[in-house]
Amino acid sequence: EQVSALRENLIYAQVAANEAAAAEIASLAPLVQRAAKAMMRGRRGKDGRFMADARYQECFDSRDYQEGLRAFAEGRDPVFNGS
């Protein structure tokens, strides 16, 4: 009985942690989400570079990146639009 209760608590804690991680990822800028997915897939482009490299560069060149910097400096939550 104690072992079963312990397992249930561990499973509940893991589910809660996964839900928290998913919520945090969902709050990120859309370009960052795409870059993270590309990194997890580990695919390479025709030039042999990881596709995630180009995706991350897109993030730094984006309006969302500038919005994130402004929001941080102003002490507010950023409003990302995927551009």
Coordinates of N, CA, C and O in Angstrom, one line a residue, residues 38-39 41-61:
A38 N 13.6 22.1 -34.2 CA 14.7 21.7 -35.2 C 15.9 21.1 -34.4 O 16.5 20.1 -34.9
M39 N 16.2 21.7 -33.3 CA 17.4 21.2 -32.5 C 17.1 19.7 -32.1 O 17.9 18.9 -32.2
R41 N 15.1 17.6 -33.3 CA 15.1 16.6 -34.5 C 16.5 16.3 -35.0 O 16.7 15.3 -35.5
G42 N 17.4 17.3 -34.8 CA 18.8 17.0 -35.2 C 19.1 16.9 -36.7 O 20.0 16.3 -37.1
R43 N 18.2 17.4 -37.5 CA 18.4 17.3 -38.9 C 19.4 18.3 -39.5 O 19.6 19.3 -38.9
R44 N 20.0 17.8 -40.6 CA 21.0 18.7 -41.3 C 20.4 19.1 -42.6 O 19.7 18.4 -43.3
G45 N 20.8 20.4 -43.0 CA 20.4 20.9 -44.3 C 21.4 20.4 -45.3 O 22.3 19.6 -45.1
K46 N 21.1 20.9 -46.6 CA 22.0 20.4 -47.7 C 23.4 20.8 -47.6 O 24.3 20.2 -48.1
D47 N 23.7 21.9 -46.8 CA 25.1 22.3 -46.6 C 25.8 21.6 -45.5 O 26.9 21.8 -45.2
G48 N 25.1 20.7 -44.9 CA 25.7 19.9 -43.8 C 25.5 20.5 -42.4 O 25.8 19.8 -41.4
R49 N 25.1 21.7 -42.3 CA 24.9 22.4 -41.0 C 23.6 21.9 -40.4 O 22.6 21.6 -41.1
F50 N 23.6 21.9 -39.1 CA 22.3 21.5 -38.4 C 21.3 22.6 -38.8 O 21.6 23.8 -38.8
M51 N 20.1 22.2 -39.1 CA 19.0 23.1 -39.4 C 18.7 24.1 -38.3 O 18.3 25.2 -38.5
A52 N 19.0 23.6 -37.0 CA 18.7 24.4 -35.9 C 19.6 25.7 -35.9 O 19.2 26.7 -35.4
D53 N 20.8 25.6 -36.4 CA 21.7 26.7 -36.5 C 21.0 27.9 -37.2 O 21.0 29.0 -36.7
A54 N 20.5 27.6 -38.3 CA 19.8 28.7 -39.1 C 18.6 29.2 -38.4 O 18.3 30.4 -38.4
R55 N 17.8 28.3 -37.8 CA 16.6 28.7 -37.0 C 17.0 29.6 -35.9 O 16.3 30.6 -35.6
Y56 N 18.0 29.3 -35.2 CA 18.4 30.2 -34.1 C 18.9 31.5 -34.6 O 18.6 32.5 -33.9
Q57 N 19.6 31.6 -35.7 CA 20.0 32.9 -36.2 C 18.8 33.7 -36.6 O 18.7 34.9 -36.4
E58 N 17.7 33.0 -37.1 CA 16.5 33.7 -37.4 C 15.9 34.4 -36.2 O 15.4 35.5 -36.2
C59 N 16.0 33.7 -35.0 CA 15.5 34.3 -33.8 C 16.2 35.6 -33.4 O 15.6 36.6 -33.1
F60 N 17.6 35.6 -33.6 CA 18.3 36.8 -33.2 C 18.1 37.9 -34.2 O 18.2 39.1 -33.8
D61 N 17.7 37.6 -35.4 CA 17.4 38.6 -36.4 C 15.9 39.1 -36.4 O 15.6 39.9 -37.2

